[in-house]
Coordinates of C-alpha atoms and ligand atoms in Angstrom, one line a residue:
X1 CA -20.1 42.5 139.7
X2 CA -22.9 40.8 137.7
X3 CA -22.1 41.0 133.9
X4 CA -25.2 42.1 133.1
X5 CA -25.5 45.9 134.8
X6 CA -28.4 47.0 133.4
X7 CA -30.6 44.5 135.7
X8 CA -31.6 46.6 138.9
X9 CA -31.5 44.8 142.4
X10 CA -35.1 46.6 143.0
X11 CA -37.7 48.5 142.0
X12 CA -36.0 52.3 142.7
X13 CA -32.3 51.2 141.1
X14 CA -34.5 49.7 138.3
X15 CA -36.2 53.8 137.8
X16 CA -33.3 55.1 137.5
X17 CA -31.2 53.3 135.2
X18 CA -33.9 53.7 132.4
X19 CA -34.4 57.0 132.9
X20 CA -30.7 57.7 132.5
X21 CA -30.4 54.9 129.4
X22 CA -33.4 56.8 127.9
X23 CA -31.5 60.5 128.7
X24 CA -28.5 59.3 126.8
X25 CA -30.5 57.7 124.3
X26 CA -32.0 61.0 123.4
X27 CA -35.6 59.9 124.7
X28 CA -38.8 62.0 125.4
X29 CA -39.7 60.9 128.6
X30 CA -43.3 61.1 130.5
X31 CA -44.5 60.0 133.8
X32 CA -47.2 58.6 135.3
X33 CA -47.7 58.8 139.2
X34 CA -49.4 56.1 141.4
X35 CA -50.6 57.4 145.3
X36 CA -49.5 53.9 146.3
X37 CA -46.2 54.0 148.3
X38 CA -43.6 51.4 148.6
X39 CA -42.3 49.9 151.7
X40 CA -39.8 52.2 152.5
X41 CA -42.6 54.7 151.8
X42 CA -40.8 56.0 148.2
X43 CA -43.2 57.9 145.4
X44 CA -43.8 55.7 142.6
X45 CA -44.4 55.5 139.1
X46 CA -44.5 54.7 135.6
X47 CA -41.7 56.1 133.1
X48 CA -42.6 56.0 129.6
X49 CA -39.6 56.5 126.3
X50 CA -40.1 58.0 123.2
X51 CA -37.4 57.3 121.2
X52 CA -37.7 58.5 116.9
X53 CA -39.6 60.8 114.9
X54 CA -42.8 62.0 116.9
X55 CA -45.0 61.4 114.3
X56 CA -43.9 58.1 113.0
X57 CA -46.7 56.0 112.1
X58 CA -45.1 52.9 113.2
X59 CA -44.3 51.8 116.5
X60 CA -42.2 49.0 118.8
X61 CA -43.8 48.7 122.4
X62 CA -42.2 47.7 124.8
X63 CA -44.1 46.8 128.4
X64 CA -42.3 45.9 131.5
X65 CA -43.6 45.0 134.8
X66 CA -47.4 44.1 134.0
X67 CA -46.7 41.5 137.0
X68 CA -45.2 43.6 139.7
X69 CA -42.0 41.4 140.4
X70 CA -41.5 40.7 136.9
X71 CA -40.5 43.8 136.4
X72 CA -36.9 43.0 137.0
X73 CA -36.5 41.2 133.6
X74 CA -38.4 44.1 131.1
X75 CA -36.4 46.8 132.9
X76 CA -32.6 44.9 132.6
X77 CA -33.8 44.2 128.8
X78 CA -35.0 47.9 128.1
X79 CA -32.2 49.7 129.4
X80 CA -30.0 47.4 127.7
X81 CA -31.6 48.2 124.2
X82 CA -31.9 52.0 125.3
X83 CA -27.7 52.0 126.3
X84 CA -26.9 49.4 123.1
X85 CA -29.4 49.7 120.0
X86 CA -31.4 53.0 120.6
X87 CA -32.8 55.3 117.8
X88 CA -29.6 53.5 114.8
X89 CA -31.5 50.4 115.6
X90 CA -35.9 52.2 114.2
X91 CA -35.9 52.7 111.0
X92 CA -37.7 55.9 108.7
X93 CA -41.2 56.4 110.4
X94 CA -40.5 54.4 113.5
X95 CA -40.8 55.0 116.5
X96 CA -39.9 52.7 120.1
X97 CA -41.7 53.4 123.4
X98 CA -40.3 51.9 126.5
X99 CA -42.7 51.1 129.3
X100 CA -41.4 51.1 132.2
X101 CA -42.9 49.6 135.7
X102 CA -47.0 49.2 134.4
X103 CA -47.4 48.5 137.8
X104 CA -45.0 50.5 139.6
X105 CA -45.6 48.8 143.3
X106 CA -46.3 45.3 142.7
X107 CA -42.5 45.9 141.4
X108 CA -41.8 47.5 144.8
X109 CA -43.0 45.3 146.8
X110 CA -42.0 42.4 145.1
X111 CA -46.1 41.1 144.3
X112 CA -47.7 39.8 141.2
X113 CA -50.0 41.9 141.5
X114 CA -51.4 45.8 141.7
X115 CA -51.9 47.8 144.7
X116 CA -55.8 47.1 144.5
X117 CA -55.0 43.8 144.7
X118 CA -55.5 43.2 140.8
X119 CA -53.7 40.6 138.2
X120 CA -53.6 43.2 135.9
X121 CA -54.0 40.5 133.2
X122 CA -57.3 39.4 134.6
X123 CA -58.3 43.3 135.1
X124 CA -58.6 44.1 131.4
X125 CA -62.1 42.8 131.5
X126 CA -65.2 44.7 130.5
X127 CA -66.6 45.8 134.1
X128 CA -70.1 47.1 133.6
X129 CA -70.4 43.4 132.6
X130 CA -70.9 40.4 134.3
X131 CA -67.3 39.1 135.6
X132 CA -66.2 35.5 134.0
X133 CA -66.7 32.7 137.1
X134 CA -64.6 30.4 138.2
X135 CA -66.5 27.7 139.9
X136 CA -63.1 26.1 140.3
X137 CA -61.3 28.5 142.6
X138 CA -64.6 28.8 144.9
X139 CA -63.5 25.2 145.7
X140 CA -60.1 26.2 146.8
X141 CA -59.7 29.3 147.8
X142 CA -59.0 29.3 151.5
X143 CA -57.0 25.9 150.9
X144 CA -54.4 29.0 148.0
X145 CA -54.3 31.2 151.5
X146 CA -54.8 29.6 154.0
X147 CA -54.7 31.7 157.7
X148 CA -51.2 30.1 158.6
X149 CA -48.0 29.0 157.2
X150 CA -47.4 26.2 159.3
X151 CA -49.5 24.0 161.8
X152 CA -52.9 21.8 161.6
X153 CA -54.8 24.8 159.5
X154 CA -52.0 24.8 156.9
X155 CA -51.4 21.0 156.7
X156 CA -55.2 20.8 156.4
X157 CA -55.2 23.6 153.6
X158 CA -52.2 21.5 151.5
X159 CA -54.6 18.2 151.9
X160 CA -57.2 19.9 150.5
X161 CA -55.4 20.7 147.5
X162 CA -54.1 17.3 147.2
X163 CA -56.9 15.9 147.4
X164 CA -58.9 18.9 145.0
X165 CA -55.8 17.8 142.5
X166 CA -56.6 14.2 142.6
X167 CA -60.3 14.8 141.7
X168 CA -59.4 16.9 138.6
X169 CA -56.6 16.6 137.2
X170 CA -53.6 18.6 136.4
X171 CA -55.5 21.1 133.9
X172 CA -58.8 21.8 135.4
X173 CA -56.1 22.2 139.2
X174 CA -54.1 24.7 137.2
X175 CA -57.6 26.6 135.1
X176 CA -59.3 27.3 139.2
X177 CA -55.6 28.4 140.5
X178 CA -54.6 30.7 137.7
X179 CA -57.3 31.0 135.1
X180 CA -58.4 34.1 137.3
X181 CA -61.1 35.2 139.5
X182 CA -63.1 37.5 140.2
X183 CA -64.4 36.6 143.7
X184 CA -61.7 37.0 146.3
X185 CA -60.0 40.3 146.4
X186 CA -57.0 39.0 148.4
X187 CA -56.5 35.5 146.8
X188 CA -54.2 34.2 143.5
X189 CA -54.9 36.1 139.8
X190 CA -58.0 38.5 140.8
X191 CA -58.5 40.4 138.0
X192 CA -61.9 42.5 139.1
X193 CA -63.3 45.5 141.4
X194 CA -62.4 47.9 138.3
X195 CA -59.9 49.1 136.1
X196 CA -57.0 49.5 138.4
X197 CA -54.6 52.6 138.0
X198 CA -52.0 50.4 136.4
X199 CA -55.1 49.2 133.6
X200 CA -56.8 53.3 133.3
X201 CA -52.5 54.6 133.0
X202 CA -52.4 52.2 130.0
X203 CA -55.1 53.3 128.4
X204 CA -53.9 56.7 129.3
X205 CA -50.6 56.0 127.3
X206 CA -52.4 54.7 124.2
X207 CA -54.4 57.1 124.3
X208 CA -51.5 60.0 124.3
X209 CA -48.8 58.2 122.5
X210 CA -50.4 54.8 120.3
X211 CA -54.0 56.0 119.5
X212 CA -53.1 58.4 116.3
X213 CA -50.7 55.5 114.8
X214 CA -50.9 52.8 112.2
X215 CA -49.3 50.0 112.7
X216 CA -48.0 48.6 116.3
X217 CA -45.8 45.9 117.9
X218 CA -46.4 45.3 121.5
X219 CA -44.0 43.3 123.8
X220 CA -45.1 42.5 126.7
X221 CA -42.8 41.0 129.1
X222 CA -43.4 38.1 131.7
X223 CA -41.6 35.8 133.8
X224 CA -43.0 32.3 135.6
X225 CA -43.8 30.3 133.4
X226 CA -41.9 27.9 131.0
X227 CA -38.2 26.1 130.9
X228 CA -36.4 28.3 132.8
X229 CA -34.7 31.4 130.9
X230 CA -36.1 30.1 127.7
X231 CA -38.6 33.6 125.9
X232 CA -42.1 31.8 124.3
X233 CA -43.5 34.5 122.5
X234 CA -47.5 34.1 123.2
X235 CA -50.0 35.3 121.1
X236 CA -54.2 35.2 121.7
X237 CA -55.0 36.0 117.9
X238 CA -58.2 34.2 116.6
X239 CA -56.5 31.5 113.7
X240 CA -56.6 33.1 110.3
X241 CA -56.9 36.4 111.4
X242 CA -54.6 39.6 110.1
X243 CA -52.9 39.3 114.3
X244 CA -52.1 35.6 113.9
X245 CA -51.1 36.1 110.1
X246 CA -49.1 38.8 111.3
X247 CA -47.3 37.6 114.3
X248 CA -45.8 34.7 112.4
X249 CA -44.4 37.2 109.7
X250 CA -43.1 38.9 112.6
X251 CA -41.8 36.2 114.6
X252 CA -42.0 33.5 112.5
X253 CA -42.3 29.7 113.6
X254 CA -41.0 30.8 117.2
X255 CA -44.4 32.1 118.2
X256 CA -47.5 30.0 119.9
X257 CA -50.8 30.5 119.4
X258 CA -53.1 29.9 122.3
X259 CA -56.4 29.2 120.1
X260 CA -54.1 26.6 118.3
X261 CA -53.5 24.6 121.0
X262 CA -49.8 25.3 120.6
X263 CA -49.0 26.5 124.4
X264 CA -50.4 26.0 128.0
X265 CA -51.1 29.7 128.6
X266 CA -54.8 30.3 128.1
X267 CA -56.8 33.3 125.7
X268 CA -58.5 34.1 129.3
X269 CA -61.0 37.3 129.3
X270 CA -58.6 40.1 131.0
X271 CA -55.4 39.6 129.1
X272 CA -53.7 43.0 128.4
X273 CA -53.8 41.3 124.5
X274 CA -57.1 42.4 124.6
X275 CA -56.7 45.7 126.8
X276 CA -54.7 47.3 123.7
X277 CA -56.2 45.4 120.4
X278 CA -59.6 46.9 121.6
X279 CA -58.2 50.6 122.7
X280 CA -56.3 50.5 119.1
X281 CA -59.9 49.3 117.0
X282 CA -58.0 51.8 113.9
X283 CA -54.0 50.3 113.8
X284 CA -52.8 46.9 113.0
X285 CA -51.6 45.8 116.2
X286 CA -49.5 43.6 116.5
X287 CA -49.0 42.1 120.4
X288 CA -47.0 38.8 121.9
X289 CA -46.5 38.1 125.9
X290 CA -42.7 37.3 126.0
X291 CA -43.0 34.5 128.9
X292 CA -39.3 33.7 130.2
X293 CA -39.2 30.4 132.1
X294 CA -37.8 30.6 135.8
X295 CA -38.4 27.9 138.3
X296 CA -41.7 25.5 138.2
X297 CA -45.0 25.7 138.6
X298 CA -45.2 24.4 142.2
X299 CA -42.4 26.8 143.8
X300 CA -44.8 29.5 142.1
X301 CA -47.7 28.6 144.4
X302 CA -45.7 28.4 147.4
X303 CA -44.3 31.6 146.9
X304 CA -48.0 33.1 146.1
X305 CA -49.5 31.5 148.7
X306 CA -46.6 33.2 151.2
X307 CA -47.1 36.7 149.2
X308 CA -51.1 36.6 149.9
X309 CA -50.6 35.3 153.5
X310 CA -48.6 38.2 154.2
X311 CA -51.2 41.0 152.9
X312 CA -54.1 38.8 154.4
X313 CA -53.0 37.8 157.9
X314 CA -49.6 39.0 158.4
X315 CA -47.6 42.0 158.8
X316 CA -46.3 43.6 155.2
X317 CA -43.3 45.8 157.3
X318 CA -43.0 42.9 160.0
X319 CA -39.9 40.2 160.2
X320 CA -41.9 37.5 158.4
X321 CA -41.8 39.8 155.4
X322 CA -38.8 39.2 154.4
X323 CA -38.1 35.5 153.7
X324 CA -41.4 35.6 151.4
X325 CA -40.4 38.8 149.2
X326 CA -36.8 37.1 148.9
X327 CA -39.0 33.5 147.6
X328 CA -41.3 35.8 145.3
X329 CA -38.0 37.9 144.1
X330 CA -36.3 34.8 143.3
X331 CA -38.8 33.3 141.6
X332 CA -40.2 35.6 139.3
X333 CA -35.9 36.9 138.9
X334 CA -33.7 33.9 139.5
X335 CA -30.7 37.2 139.4
X336 CA -28.2 34.9 137.4
X337 CA -25.9 35.9 134.7
X338 CA -26.7 32.7 132.5
X339 CA -31.0 34.1 132.9
X340 CA -29.7 37.4 132.2
X341 CA -28.0 36.5 129.1
X342 CA -31.1 34.3 128.0
X343 CA -32.9 37.4 128.3
X344 CA -30.9 39.8 126.6
X345 CA -30.6 37.7 123.8
X346 CA -34.5 36.4 123.2
X347 CA -35.1 40.9 123.6
X348 CA -32.9 41.8 121.0
X349 CA -34.2 39.2 119.1
X350 CA -37.9 39.8 119.2
X351 CA -37.7 44.0 119.3
X352 CA -35.3 43.7 116.1
X353 CA -37.6 41.3 114.7
X354 CA -40.5 43.5 115.2
X355 CA -39.1 46.7 113.9
X356 CA -38.2 44.1 110.9
X357 CA -41.9 43.0 110.3
X358 CA -43.3 47.2 110.8
X359 CA -41.5 48.1 108.5
X360 CA -41.7 44.7 106.0
X361 CA -43.4 45.5 102.6
X362 CA -46.7 44.2 102.5
Ligands
ZN401 ZN1 -46.7 37.6 134.2

């Protein structure tokens, strides 16, 4: 048995663990059901736990599964915090809002995208305006999701990507591939098509639980970028704004700010960062992405290639799905004790610092 039993083997187990830990901790629960189903036909939902005074003016928010399959990490942390910290770790006038599986479809199917095929972290744009363009993506779209995973078409696609990468360099290659695009609904990092269910649910949760609070810290748990097990706190505030000052006051020198060029993560439109900050114009919002490293970017690309191929050309319920889903799971959830130990240490540190930051004298 794992030394870290708060981490689950699949979405359904994660949900059970979260509900049980929240109940024991005395949380008030709410649930948001999606019409999408899991691979076994199971119902899917986002579950929300509120812990602490109903009228708290300060709230620490922890979000899991923005990118579906990455939810093993955030869920394991949320359950551990509820079990080991809970209300005793809060301060006067401070509450915790834990959002479990904001993208339950992606979690259940071991995908990064939502049921609409959206990258939720590219979906918080103004859908009434023209979408940002990504000309690089147009160049390589068909090569990123080839019609076959072996044989001549596959080899030609890989050769095309190698040639494009040599032509533009690593930075522009990664920007084209993962910067987000609004043209290929079955492709990588697709942000368009309208607000996804998970986006609308986020706004419903904000309206119900956060709209009238004055100080809100948001930590959005992610995996897949950076050194194995290392938790990078990434923020996107403009330099010398209140947000930028607060992230440093809360989390010190370990915060990286994209607008200062301190992280390889780009401040692209459509991020949850903009979703939360725009939806809460009257609150002091202090938001960071807590991004845990797993394996390298190239193995990530191969995992995405399989996943998008499966859902565009293959049979997501057929035998061919099994190794593809296993590769996605491993890429975003290493599932080893050493990795989980790092997640828990950094997660607890980050939430504790956020609670202290919310309560520091200005
Ligand atoms: Zn992510």
